Amino acid sequence: MDLSKLLNPMQLQAVYQTEGPVLILAGAGSGKTRVLTYRVAYLIEQGVSPWNIMAITFTNKAAGEMKGRVEEIVGSGSESVWIATFHSSCARILRRYIDRLGYDTNFAIYDTDDTKSIIKEVAKKLNIDTKRIKERTIMSEISSAKNEMISPEEYERMYGGDFILGKVSECYAEYEKALKKNNALDFDDLLLKCVELFKKDPDVLRGYQDRFRYICVDEYQDTNNVQFEFIRLLAEAHHNICVVGDDDQSIYKFRGANIRNILDFEEVYPEAKTIKLEQNYRSTSNILNAANAVIAHNSNRKSKTLWTDKGDGDTLHFELVDTAWDEANYIADDIGRKLRKGADYRDMAILYRTNAQSRILEESLIMAGLPYNVVGGTNFYSRREIKDILAYLKTIDNGRDDLACKRIINIPKRGIGATSVVKIQEYADAHGISFYEAACEAQSISSLGKSASKLTPFVNTIRVLKAKNGELCLTDLFDDLMETIDYEAYLEGLNEEDTDDRIANIDELRNKLVVYEETAEEPTLSGFLEEVALVADIDGVDDDDNKILLMTLHSAKGLEFPHVYIAGMEDGVFPGTMSIIADDRSEIEEERRLAYVGITRAKENLTLTAARSRMIRGETEHYPISRFVREIPDSLLKNRVPDRVRGIEDAPVIKSVPKRPVAVKGTAQVAKPYILQVTQNAAAAMKTAGNVTNGTLDYSVGDRVVHFKYGEGEVTGIEPGPKDYRVTVNFDTGGQKVMYAGFAKLKKI
């Protein structure tokens, strides 16, 4: 291959540096996927066996694209390269060796809904009030513990003395027992158990170290601690590890991502070669200069500056409107203008910080008659009818999965009520068997009485289909199941408006099964269930669907669009209130990286919008323009940000914040009220305000003062607060206002 005509000089360095640890700092749109692809192809051309190459990605979509590109370049033999996500890689290894950890190899993989169901059962069993300690808090704590590789026993030793965390510790231990009993793993377990396997069985580890002599990891900035350990162990023997990422795009701290993994790579591997990819092939200069200006305010980063030879392009457009409705209508109207100039719907993306912002945007697009899709809505595999059929398939494949079996024991209706389910579970617990095994012994459960006979059709159905699993192809097994339980008739009997859509979804599930059978090397029911369990939201973005896309900034990572709108550019919305209140530089830097990601999604045109007022939690709030907009030079903005709102002292006053479930304490979290009267930014502003001296004001009640926005007025009240003075002013033209002195910066006349 003559790569000099295909890659720029820095990309060539990244491809040719095959030996030893390599850190590729790949800025947004710098062609990292292209580099990874040619690196794999180059290794094969240099005589490295495809069998000895591993490439790890974060999404199935990215893995599929890389496989396709490598095959185009290399041709036959490339199928031996291991290209997969972290989770699917670990699942594949565990399918072969998890019996060494005491599990069956046909383990189930639980999604978030499954996990929540187990946590509910555990909390009920432990008499834990889930109104006080939310299920999501318990789930988050357990997930964080697993990402830190903290076992239930270690967690109990560390936090058992705390009332709240002690309860979480009890839940963690019971949750793990439930998973083991059900022969199930959650998503975090896929990684954790694989690391446990490597550490427990050196022979297994040596086997994979010998196989994977060259390892490439994409999106390394998003790895968490257990992912870092997984890769470290695999690369320990040969040290031929190449990680590709961008610390400026590390935005998944809330999922456990540790930015130190990429920032400290050269400390872990002192001999590492670092290569920077700074030429951007996506965006215009004005967009990149704006992104560079914003991210330069972060201190915890590796220096790099994106550039392009595509020309300046359009300046960024900033639009300040009165309300969120005005914002949504402006965006819809502007999209209409671009469509009339020849743009397609698929060229447009509207990004926002939180899902709640989508409602008004959706309604505005509907009224304008513009087609759209919301990324991150109900996942296909989370729909009720799909989960029902998957529960049947899980029970056929793994009779120890109590959660799946209990879901479908009365679907379709068999007259088996909640009381019978409780009695079966009690029998299972007493005899140390699974729920399905207990159902098979229904005649021995005296408390069931005549209800025992109602279980016979269900048990017989599962027994027959279990016997056919392996004999029939998967699609025939699926068809046999659907015919036996007559699920379509069950749906029609519910007499719901969306019955046809639900039946169509079942058909689509069968389509997925057909594709899986055609593409899998050795199709099995366990393999199919594993594949559908590991589908991410972003994998559902259809490039051929000609619609406007709405999504959160987090969901937009990895995508690009000619025209991008970022809505809600206000301090208090983006960055969010909690990041501001926390007074933690790392929190704001994480939000700034998210802004950088949003800006660099745009190829040709970027519009930023803000509203003077927005309804938050049922109340109209007035937030200033986002600091991220203020960090963009005026020369890059079509509409200049008003001078009076450019200063950082105009950060929002947070009058009160609802109770937040958790606040950070060490590596864990503690449930407690989180109520403040003013932000830490307000306290900082007080120290620098010209009208606050040694904690006192230089004006008093009755004095005339002037405000930068409301003009002149008379001070009618001053009330000391815990961190600042509340000042009431009757303005000549603006009416009565109550404000905090540190922000108001009133000047005595």
XYZ file of C-alpha atoms in Angstrom:
749
model
C 0.000 0.000 0.000
C 1.227 3.491 -0.850
C -0.175 5.185 2.218
C 1.576 8.503 1.524
C -1.222 9.354 -0.923
C -3.941 8.321 1.510
C -2.812 9.795 4.832
C -1.279 13.036 6.085
C 2.207 12.973 7.692
C 0.969 12.645 11.290
C -1.512 9.937 10.318
C 1.339 8.071 8.606
C 3.376 8.223 11.826
C 0.425 6.768 13.740
C 0.130 3.875 11.268
C 3.859 3.075 11.002
C 4.574 3.173 14.762
C 3.528 -0.444 15.315
C 5.827 -1.526 18.161
C 5.510 -0.595 21.813
C 2.945 1.646 23.534
C 1.475 4.396 21.335
C -0.823 7.257 22.351
C -2.652 8.822 19.394
C -4.274 12.089 20.447
C -6.908 12.386 17.736
C -8.818 15.662 17.682
C -12.437 15.784 16.544
C -12.811 14.989 12.833
C -9.112 14.178 12.415
C -9.689 10.804 10.740
C -8.948 8.493 13.669
C -11.132 5.669 12.296
C -9.224 5.902 9.014
C -5.926 5.711 10.921
C -7.051 2.709 12.982
C -8.257 0.909 9.876
C -5.014 1.437 7.937
C -2.971 0.581 11.025
C -4.654 -2.834 11.185
C -4.207 -3.300 7.421
C -0.541 -2.237 7.640
C 0.151 -4.730 10.437
C -1.255 -7.525 8.251
C 0.804 -6.330 5.268
C 3.928 -6.450 7.470
C 3.283 -10.123 8.165
C 1.385 -9.967 11.452
C -1.269 -12.665 11.564
C -4.811 -11.214 11.637
C -5.425 -13.699 14.475
C -2.965 -11.721 16.635
C -4.682 -8.326 16.229
C -7.375 -6.938 18.522
C -9.263 -3.667 17.972
C -11.655 -2.456 20.678
C -14.403 0.074 19.965
C -17.229 1.503 22.072
C -20.223 0.860 19.811
C -21.364 -1.983 17.597
C -21.773 0.513 14.779
C -18.108 1.580 14.994
C -16.998 -2.073 15.131
C -19.080 -2.912 12.060
C -17.701 0.029 10.090
C -14.120 -0.874 10.959
C -14.630 -4.526 9.968
C -16.045 -3.430 6.629
C -13.181 -1.027 5.905
C -10.457 -3.520 6.861
C -12.067 -6.150 4.636
C -12.150 -3.700 1.709
C -8.428 -3.009 2.088
C -7.078 -6.428 3.030
C -9.587 -8.823 1.521
C -9.639 -12.462 2.613
C -8.144 -13.262 6.002
C -9.240 -10.037 7.655
C -12.182 -11.823 9.292
C -9.722 -13.261 11.831
C -9.032 -9.798 13.278
C -10.858 -9.412 16.602
C -12.839 -6.183 16.171
C -15.502 -5.734 18.836
C -16.746 -3.561 21.691
C -15.453 -3.934 25.241
C -18.666 -5.587 26.378
C -19.006 -8.007 23.484
C -15.309 -8.932 23.764
C -15.694 -9.764 27.432
C -18.961 -11.620 26.811
C -17.237 -13.698 24.143
C -14.390 -14.624 26.498
C -16.800 -15.409 29.340
C -18.973 -17.633 27.118
C -15.944 -19.872 26.889
C -14.474 -19.729 30.374
C -16.976 -18.350 32.910
C -17.564 -21.858 34.276
C -14.224 -21.360 36.038
C -15.959 -18.660 38.098
C -18.906 -20.895 38.970
C -21.378 -19.768 36.271
C -22.889 -21.700 33.374
C -21.701 -20.534 29.964
C -25.280 -19.817 28.824
C -25.568 -16.936 31.308
C -28.155 -14.201 30.752
C -27.187 -10.542 30.322
C -29.414 -8.153 32.274
C -30.227 -4.695 30.970
C -31.073 -1.665 33.118
C -34.757 -2.623 33.415
C -33.831 -6.126 34.552
C -31.405 -4.717 37.106
C -34.035 -2.344 38.439
C -36.492 -5.226 38.873
C -33.944 -7.197 40.902
C -33.090 -4.151 43.037
C -36.807 -3.652 43.758
C -37.103 -7.238 44.960
C -33.938 -6.951 47.055
C -35.026 -3.663 48.653
C -38.397 -5.171 49.527
C -36.716 -8.212 51.034
C -34.429 -5.988 53.160
C -37.285 -3.637 54.186
C -35.506 -0.654 52.606
C -37.693 2.399 51.988
C -37.148 3.186 48.296
C -38.748 6.589 48.772
C -35.828 7.508 50.985
C -33.127 5.601 49.112
C -34.086 5.550 45.441
C -33.549 2.429 43.344
C -31.542 4.463 40.863
C -29.244 5.615 43.686
C -28.626 2.010 44.726
C -28.058 0.985 41.092
C -25.647 3.879 40.542
C -23.671 3.038 43.681
C -23.381 -0.640 42.751
C -22.326 0.248 39.206
C -19.689 2.670 40.516
C -18.384 0.026 42.903
C -18.062 -2.510 40.074
C -16.290 0.028 37.870
C -13.825 0.550 40.721
C -13.568 -3.245 41.134
C -14.887 -3.058 44.705
C -16.550 -6.304 45.811
C -19.629 -6.382 48.102
C -17.374 -7.459 50.977
C -14.938 -4.586 50.396
C -17.807 -2.147 50.010
C -19.256 -3.267 53.347
C -15.875 -2.787 55.049
C -15.474 0.677 53.540
C -18.975 2.099 53.972
C -20.951 -0.274 56.181
C -20.761 2.164 59.108
C -22.703 4.829 57.219
C -26.484 4.540 57.547
C -27.327 5.095 53.872
C -24.294 3.382 52.368
C -24.734 0.541 54.825
C -28.159 -0.106 53.294
C -26.629 0.088 49.818
C -24.020 -2.420 50.967
C -26.746 -4.865 52.027
C -28.461 -4.416 48.647
C -25.183 -4.946 46.797
C -24.557 -8.280 48.537
C -28.132 -9.535 47.970
C -28.122 -8.295 44.370
C -24.981 -10.301 43.617
C -26.538 -13.410 45.162
C -29.643 -12.942 42.990
C -27.553 -12.576 39.835
C -25.543 -15.698 40.643
C -28.714 -17.682 41.397
C -30.217 -16.559 38.077
C -26.993 -17.338 36.213
C -27.009 -13.736 35.023
C -24.557 -10.855 34.612
C -25.289 -7.150 34.297
C -23.330 -4.923 31.886
C -20.742 -3.989 34.506
C -20.211 -7.679 35.322
C -19.165 -8.463 31.759
C -16.010 -6.427 32.316
C -15.538 -7.157 36.001
C -15.914 -10.931 35.682
C -13.506 -10.986 32.754
C -10.860 -9.206 34.830
C -11.606 -11.604 37.715
C -11.169 -14.534 35.327
C -7.797 -13.243 34.098
C -6.545 -12.746 37.651
C -7.888 -16.071 38.919
C -6.749 -18.209 35.996
C -3.281 -17.247 34.652
C -3.528 -19.909 31.944
C -6.572 -18.228 30.402
C -4.842 -14.833 30.582
C -1.644 -16.169 28.983
C -3.697 -17.711 26.192
C -5.283 -14.371 25.294
C -2.009 -12.459 25.799
C -0.355 -14.816 23.325
C -3.186 -14.352 20.868
C -3.542 -10.555 21.098
C 0.016 -9.406 20.387
C -1.156 -6.098 18.903
C -3.992 -4.232 20.636
C -5.743 -1.053 19.465
C -8.291 0.761 21.641
C -10.575 3.452 20.234
C -12.160 6.267 22.323
C -9.665 5.628 25.109
C -10.723 8.799 26.946
C -14.051 7.097 27.742
C -12.588 4.043 29.468
C -13.277 3.402 33.137
C -11.012 1.733 35.673
C -12.094 -1.847 35.008
C -11.709 -1.347 31.230
C -8.235 0.048 31.849
C -7.363 -3.049 33.886
C -8.763 -5.378 31.194
C -6.538 -3.783 28.540
C -3.521 -3.530 30.855
C -3.653 -7.250 31.616
C -3.982 -8.217 27.952
C -1.072 -5.957 26.890
C 1.209 -6.948 29.778
C 3.129 -9.574 27.822
C 3.985 -7.695 24.608
C 3.306 -3.990 25.346
C 2.180 -3.439 21.756
C -0.778 -1.312 22.819
C -2.061 1.584 20.751
C -4.742 3.802 22.297
C -6.595 6.421 20.306
C -8.622 9.180 21.900
C -9.151 12.830 22.674
C -9.086 14.037 26.265
C -11.074 17.073 25.101
C -13.973 14.737 24.292
C -14.073 12.876 27.617
C -17.745 13.389 28.548
C -18.815 10.210 30.312
C -17.651 10.809 33.873
C -21.220 10.097 35.026
C -20.846 6.578 33.610
C -17.552 6.017 35.382
C -15.149 7.153 32.629
C -11.795 8.194 34.085
C -10.053 10.923 32.101
C -6.833 10.094 33.961
C -6.547 6.915 31.857
C -5.606 8.978 28.806
C -3.927 11.876 30.626
C -1.629 9.500 32.556
C -0.958 7.004 29.730
C 2.667 8.142 29.409
C 3.176 7.641 33.160
C 1.877 4.066 32.968
C 3.983 3.459 29.831
C 7.028 5.785 30.071
C 8.365 4.456 26.771
C 5.173 5.448 24.939
C 5.279 7.362 21.669
C 2.728 10.226 21.507
C 1.347 11.374 18.147
C -1.104 14.257 17.713
C -3.695 14.346 14.925
C -4.768 17.989 14.671
C -5.846 18.388 11.055
C -9.639 18.341 10.950
C -11.451 17.093 7.841
C -14.985 17.843 9.032
C -15.504 21.483 9.931
C -14.674 24.955 8.675
C -12.049 27.173 10.320
C -14.579 29.392 12.083
C -16.221 26.398 13.767
C -12.840 24.949 14.794
C -11.565 28.283 16.085
C -14.668 28.595 18.236
C -14.158 25.069 19.595
C -10.457 25.788 20.274
C -11.323 29.030 22.077
C -13.818 27.301 24.359
C -11.736 24.252 25.261
C -8.652 26.404 25.910
C -10.338 27.465 29.178
C -9.828 23.919 30.515
C -6.598 23.366 32.432
C -6.791 19.570 32.785
C -5.935 18.657 29.194
C -3.178 17.877 26.718
C -2.436 20.817 24.473
C -3.601 20.550 20.877
C -5.138 22.917 18.319
C -7.430 21.769 15.539
C -6.950 23.267 12.078
C -8.342 22.711 8.603
C -7.654 23.654 5.006
C -11.389 23.888 4.204
C -11.505 27.688 4.527
C -13.196 30.018 7.031
C -16.796 29.161 6.158
C -19.800 30.872 7.747
C -19.467 32.648 11.041
C -21.347 31.043 13.919
C -24.846 32.360 14.515
C -25.933 33.275 18.031
C -29.621 33.992 18.624
C -30.915 35.359 21.933
C -34.734 35.172 22.199
C -37.267 35.805 24.943
C -38.601 32.328 25.780
C -38.005 28.636 25.143
C -40.993 28.672 22.767
C -39.409 31.506 20.795
C -36.203 29.496 20.683
C -37.960 26.392 19.311
C -39.893 28.418 16.740
C -36.744 30.215 15.632
C -34.951 26.892 15.070
C -37.912 25.445 13.129
C -38.120 28.579 10.970
C -34.378 28.580 10.319
C -34.463 24.919 9.317
C -37.253 25.813 6.901
C -35.044 28.514 5.364
C -32.177 26.058 4.890
C -34.517 23.481 3.336
C -35.717 26.038 0.806
C -32.083 26.604 -0.152
C -31.630 22.918 -0.971
C -30.637 21.241 2.320
C -32.083 17.847 3.289
C -33.769 16.992 6.579
C -30.957 14.536 7.358
C -28.469 17.436 7.221
C -29.953 18.934 10.405
C -29.349 18.102 14.051
C -30.719 19.859 17.133
C -28.649 19.208 20.239
C -29.484 19.982 23.861
C -28.117 19.316 27.342
C -31.065 17.379 28.826
C -33.833 15.213 27.362
C -36.481 17.450 28.934
C -35.618 20.203 26.444
C -36.844 18.099 23.525
C -40.579 18.501 24.248
C -40.942 22.107 23.117
C -38.572 21.553 20.194
C -40.610 18.535 19.064
C -43.896 20.414 19.294
C -42.497 23.275 17.245
C -41.272 20.885 14.530
C -44.654 19.143 14.479
C -46.475 22.452 14.002
C -44.048 23.328 11.208
C -44.693 19.969 9.530
C -41.034 18.936 9.729
C -40.201 15.200 10.066
C -37.832 14.287 12.883
C -36.507 11.451 15.034
C -35.476 11.633 18.674
C -32.316 9.649 19.418
C -32.384 7.969 22.809
C -36.137 7.428 22.974
C -37.556 4.016 23.817
C -34.994 1.444 22.777
C -36.452 -1.187 20.448
C -35.417 -3.959 22.815
C -37.056 -2.175 25.771
C -40.548 -2.340 24.248
C -43.009 -4.510 26.158
C -43.733 -7.038 23.420
C -40.044 -7.443 22.572
C -39.112 -8.003 26.214
C -41.881 -10.622 26.454
C -40.547 -12.673 23.551
C -36.944 -12.237 24.671
C -37.985 -13.452 28.148
C -39.362 -16.634 26.533
C -36.132 -17.115 24.593
C -34.059 -16.495 27.745
C -36.088 -19.076 29.678
C -35.621 -21.598 26.882
C -31.893 -20.886 26.811
C -31.262 -20.454 30.546
C -33.803 -22.000 32.909
C -32.087 -20.363 35.875
C -33.153 -16.825 34.882
C -35.935 -16.251 37.436
C -36.622 -12.713 36.218
C -37.368 -13.826 32.654
C -39.468 -16.800 33.775
C -41.623 -14.755 36.150
C -42.239 -12.172 33.436
C -43.877 -14.636 31.053
C -45.413 -17.252 33.311
C -48.815 -15.593 32.831
C -48.273 -14.224 29.304
C -50.518 -15.037 27.531
C -53.034 -15.260 30.376
C -53.040 -18.653 32.110
C -54.817 -17.747 35.322
C -51.563 -17.716 37.290
C -51.779 -14.801 39.706
C -49.281 -12.945 41.871
C -50.089 -15.159 44.877
C -49.118 -18.286 42.953
C -45.891 -16.634 41.826
C -44.992 -15.858 45.460
C -45.666 -19.478 46.498
C -43.511 -20.827 43.663
C -40.687 -18.460 44.618
C -40.922 -19.487 48.285
C -40.674 -23.149 47.265
C -37.681 -22.357 45.016
C -35.915 -20.490 47.828
C -36.602 -23.274 50.327
C -35.183 -25.946 48.012
C -32.329 -23.916 46.519
C -33.589 -24.232 42.942
C -34.595 -21.808 40.203
C -38.102 -20.439 39.752
C -38.540 -22.457 36.547
C -37.398 -25.663 38.259
C -39.896 -24.969 41.050
C -42.653 -24.469 38.440
C -41.751 -27.876 37.003
C -42.404 -29.333 40.464
C -45.722 -27.490 40.890
C -47.562 -30.671 41.917
C -45.268 -30.876 44.959
C -46.139 -27.331 46.103
C -49.100 -28.093 48.382
C -49.912 -24.407 48.957
C -50.730 -23.995 45.247
C -53.710 -26.359 45.434
C -55.661 -26.528 42.172
C -53.573 -23.702 40.692
C -50.743 -26.207 40.184
C -52.491 -27.610 37.117
C -52.478 -24.174 35.474
C -48.692 -24.310 35.321
C -48.620 -27.503 33.246
C -49.123 -25.883 29.782
C -46.397 -23.322 30.458
C -43.904 -25.887 31.754
C -44.619 -28.244 28.848
C -44.135 -25.432 26.322
C -40.714 -24.533 27.741
C -39.653 -28.203 28.005
C -40.544 -28.936 24.382
C -38.824 -25.794 23.082
C -35.739 -26.483 25.210
C -35.504 -29.892 23.567
C -35.786 -28.307 20.112
C -33.132 -25.659 20.844
C -30.092 -26.873 18.942
C -32.093 -29.185 16.694
C -34.074 -26.490 14.872
C -32.531 -23.398 13.315
C -33.233 -20.275 15.359
C -35.885 -18.847 13.045
C -37.794 -22.142 13.099
C -37.518 -22.202 16.891
C -38.852 -18.626 16.972
C -41.765 -19.508 14.685
C -42.557 -22.590 16.777
C -42.631 -20.437 19.922
C -44.905 -17.811 18.370
C -47.300 -20.473 17.086
C -47.370 -22.357 20.394
C -48.159 -19.349 22.609
C -50.198 -17.549 19.886
C -48.726 -14.243 20.990
C -50.304 -12.214 18.181
C -53.774 -13.296 19.307
C -52.798 -12.270 22.837
C -51.824 -8.787 21.619
C -55.025 -8.449 19.608
C -57.017 -9.514 22.667
C -55.582 -6.584 24.637
C -57.526 -4.342 22.258
C -54.983 -1.529 22.340
C -54.587 1.169 19.691
C -50.974 0.286 18.916
C -51.533 -3.470 18.430
C -50.492 -3.350 14.760
C -47.266 -1.541 15.679
C -46.509 -4.147 18.342
C -47.063 -7.001 15.892
C -44.811 -5.197 13.400
C -42.147 -5.001 16.111
C -42.360 -8.763 16.608
C -41.849 -9.183 12.852
C -38.824 -6.888 13.063
C -37.381 -9.029 15.859
C -37.673 -12.044 13.553
C -35.869 -10.034 10.850
C -33.049 -9.426 13.327
C -32.899 -13.157 14.024
C -32.655 -13.944 10.294
C -29.767 -11.476 9.837
C -28.008 -12.896 12.904
C -28.232 -16.450 11.546
C -26.885 -15.340 8.187
C -23.900 -13.455 9.605
C -22.858 -15.314 12.777
C -20.069 -17.867 12.455
C -21.814 -20.294 14.824
C -25.351 -19.001 15.483
C -26.737 -20.022 18.863
C -29.645 -18.809 20.958
C -27.185 -17.625 23.635
C -25.253 -15.707 20.988
C -28.377 -14.020 19.651
C -29.531 -12.973 23.129
C -26.053 -11.627 23.829
C -26.022 -9.585 20.630
C -29.379 -7.906 21.251
C -28.432 -7.227 24.877
C -25.409 -5.179 23.804
C -27.114 -2.801 21.362
C -26.563 0.898 22.134
C -28.928 3.777 21.321
C -26.498 5.323 18.865
C -26.423 2.057 16.899
C -30.046 2.783 16.017
C -29.263 5.969 14.076
C -30.179 5.186 10.478
C -28.041 7.130 7.994
C -30.649 6.579 5.275
C -33.552 8.021 7.279
C -34.200 11.497 5.846
C -35.339 13.242 9.035
C -34.095 15.936 11.380
C -32.363 14.381 14.391
C -32.936 15.576 17.942
C -30.584 14.320 20.629
C -28.664 15.188 23.745
C -25.098 16.376 23.362
C -23.912 13.097 24.872
C -25.756 11.099 22.198
C -24.250 13.226 19.424
C -20.682 12.139 20.084
C -19.258 10.370 17.054
C -21.753 11.944 14.640
C -21.502 14.897 12.256
C -23.988 17.087 10.374
C -23.773 19.959 7.894
C -26.099 22.093 10.051
C -26.131 21.934 13.853
C -28.249 23.807 16.406
C -27.338 23.797 20.093
C -30.300 24.974 22.154
C -30.409 26.210 25.752
C -27.058 28.022 25.867
C -27.600 29.534 29.302
C -25.713 29.188 32.572
C -28.015 27.014 34.645
C -29.045 24.965 31.608
C -25.675 24.399 29.957
C -23.595 24.230 32.065
C -26.222 22.817 34.368
C -27.190 24.156 37.757
C -25.579 21.323 39.703
C -22.217 21.794 37.970
C -22.253 25.463 38.926
C -23.340 24.859 42.513
C -20.727 22.143 43.061
C -18.000 24.807 42.749
C -15.804 22.024 41.382
C -13.562 22.961 38.479
C -13.595 19.381 37.195
C -17.403 19.497 36.870
C -17.324 22.679 34.775
C -14.456 21.296 32.702
C -16.530 18.191 31.954
C -19.396 20.436 30.798
C -16.978 22.478 28.699
C -15.753 19.294 26.995
C -19.393 18.545 26.220
C -19.714 21.990 24.622
C -16.584 21.253 22.591
C -18.120 17.984 21.391
C -21.323 19.800 20.394
C -19.515 22.540 18.481
C -17.345 20.065 16.568
C -20.361 18.082 15.327
C -21.004 20.891 12.811
C -19.481 20.691 9.351
C -20.690 23.898 7.684
C -23.050 25.838 9.899
C -23.477 26.162 13.666
C -26.262 28.025 15.440
C -26.306 28.612 19.197
C -29.545 29.716 20.846
C -30.433 31.036 24.298
C -33.629 32.272 25.937
C -33.970 35.144 28.403
C -36.527 33.106 30.357
C -37.224 29.397 30.548
C -39.623 27.325 32.636
C -37.689 25.008 34.952
C -39.515 22.738 37.418
C -42.731 24.667 36.868
C -41.214 28.103 37.541
C -40.000 30.726 35.095
C -36.269 31.222 35.536
C -34.038 33.940 34.111
C -30.555 32.689 33.388
C -27.688 34.600 31.733
C -26.063 33.509 28.503
C -23.834 30.456 28.866
C -20.198 31.064 29.705
C -19.380 28.778 26.775
C -20.906 31.298 24.372
C -19.059 34.116 26.124
C -15.787 32.243 25.611
C -16.177 32.414 21.821
C -14.482 35.505 20.299
C -16.888 38.123 18.913
C -15.175 37.897 15.520
C -16.530 34.361 15.099
C -20.161 35.204 15.979
C -22.665 36.693 13.549
C -24.660 38.213 16.432
C -22.374 39.633 19.118
C -23.123 38.630 22.707
C -24.295 41.739 24.615
C -21.487 43.267 26.685
C -23.553 43.310 29.849
C -23.769 39.536 29.953
C -20.206 38.660 28.928
C -18.722 38.867 32.433
C -18.430 35.751 34.529
C -19.923 37.678 37.433
C -23.292 37.316 35.740
C -23.518 33.633 36.621
C -27.051 32.669 37.668
C -28.479 33.114 41.109
C -29.817 29.746 42.204
C -32.521 30.632 44.701
C -33.253 27.068 45.730
C -32.435 23.626 44.465
C -34.611 20.539 44.990
C -33.260 17.730 47.112
C -30.683 15.798 45.206
C -30.390 12.078 45.960
C -26.650 11.864 46.307
C -23.582 13.968 46.929
C -20.036 12.789 46.453
C -18.254 11.380 49.468
C -14.893 9.862 48.673
C -15.337 7.285 45.940
C -18.916 6.590 46.988
C -21.968 8.789 47.474
C -24.185 9.714 50.383
C -27.883 10.553 50.209
C -28.564 13.924 51.803
C -30.512 17.161 51.202
C -28.690 19.547 48.893
C -30.295 22.963 49.388
C -28.448 26.248 48.872
C -29.621 29.843 48.801
C -26.874 31.142 46.500
C -24.171 29.506 44.424
C -20.518 29.409 45.332
C -20.052 31.648 42.307
C -22.178 34.225 44.097
C -19.907 34.095 47.128
C -16.907 34.589 44.866
C -18.647 37.495 43.166
C -19.317 39.115 46.561
C -15.601 39.244 47.262
C -14.905 41.193 44.100
C -18.024 43.333 43.934
C -17.242 47.026 44.231
C -20.255 47.653 46.448
C -19.463 45.001 49.085
C -16.721 45.973 51.529
C -15.694 43.733 54.444
C -19.094 42.011 54.277
C -21.078 45.295 54.346
C -22.864 47.252 51.643
C -21.968 50.806 50.668
C -25.665 51.724 50.352
C -28.638 51.373 52.694
C -32.453 51.494 52.687
C -33.647 54.748 51.161
C -30.569 55.245 48.973
C -30.851 55.717 45.224
C -28.929 53.123 43.194
C -28.415 52.210 39.541
C -28.499 48.725 37.965
C -26.916 47.870 34.584
C -30.217 46.467 33.256
C -33.067 48.070 35.206
C -31.659 51.572 35.527
C -32.227 53.790 38.583
C -34.314 52.932 41.631
C -34.672 53.212 45.402
C -33.549 50.573 47.898
C -36.606 49.577 49.953
C -35.225 46.581 51.855
C -32.007 44.759 52.761
C -32.067 41.273 54.281
C -28.834 39.509 55.384
C -28.600 35.926 54.106
C -26.264 33.012 54.846
C -23.893 33.971 52.031
C -25.153 37.273 50.579
C -27.556 40.172 51.101
C -31.032 40.059 49.540
C -31.744 43.570 48.318
C -35.191 44.849 47.336
C -35.205 47.780 44.908
C -38.153 49.705 43.460
C -36.883 50.669 40.012
C -38.309 53.724 38.260
C -39.137 51.818 35.076
C -38.573 48.133 35.928
C -40.779 47.864 39.004
C -39.820 46.073 42.232
C -36.999 43.502 42.056
C -35.416 41.294 44.720
C -31.790 40.386 43.973
C -28.553 39.328 45.581
C -26.044 42.097 46.117
C -23.085 40.102 44.835
C -24.702 39.695 41.429
C -26.721 42.878 41.186
C -23.660 45.153 41.540
C -25.842 48.092 42.436
C -24.063 51.449 42.407
C -25.069 54.152 44.869
C -25.969 57.399 43.163
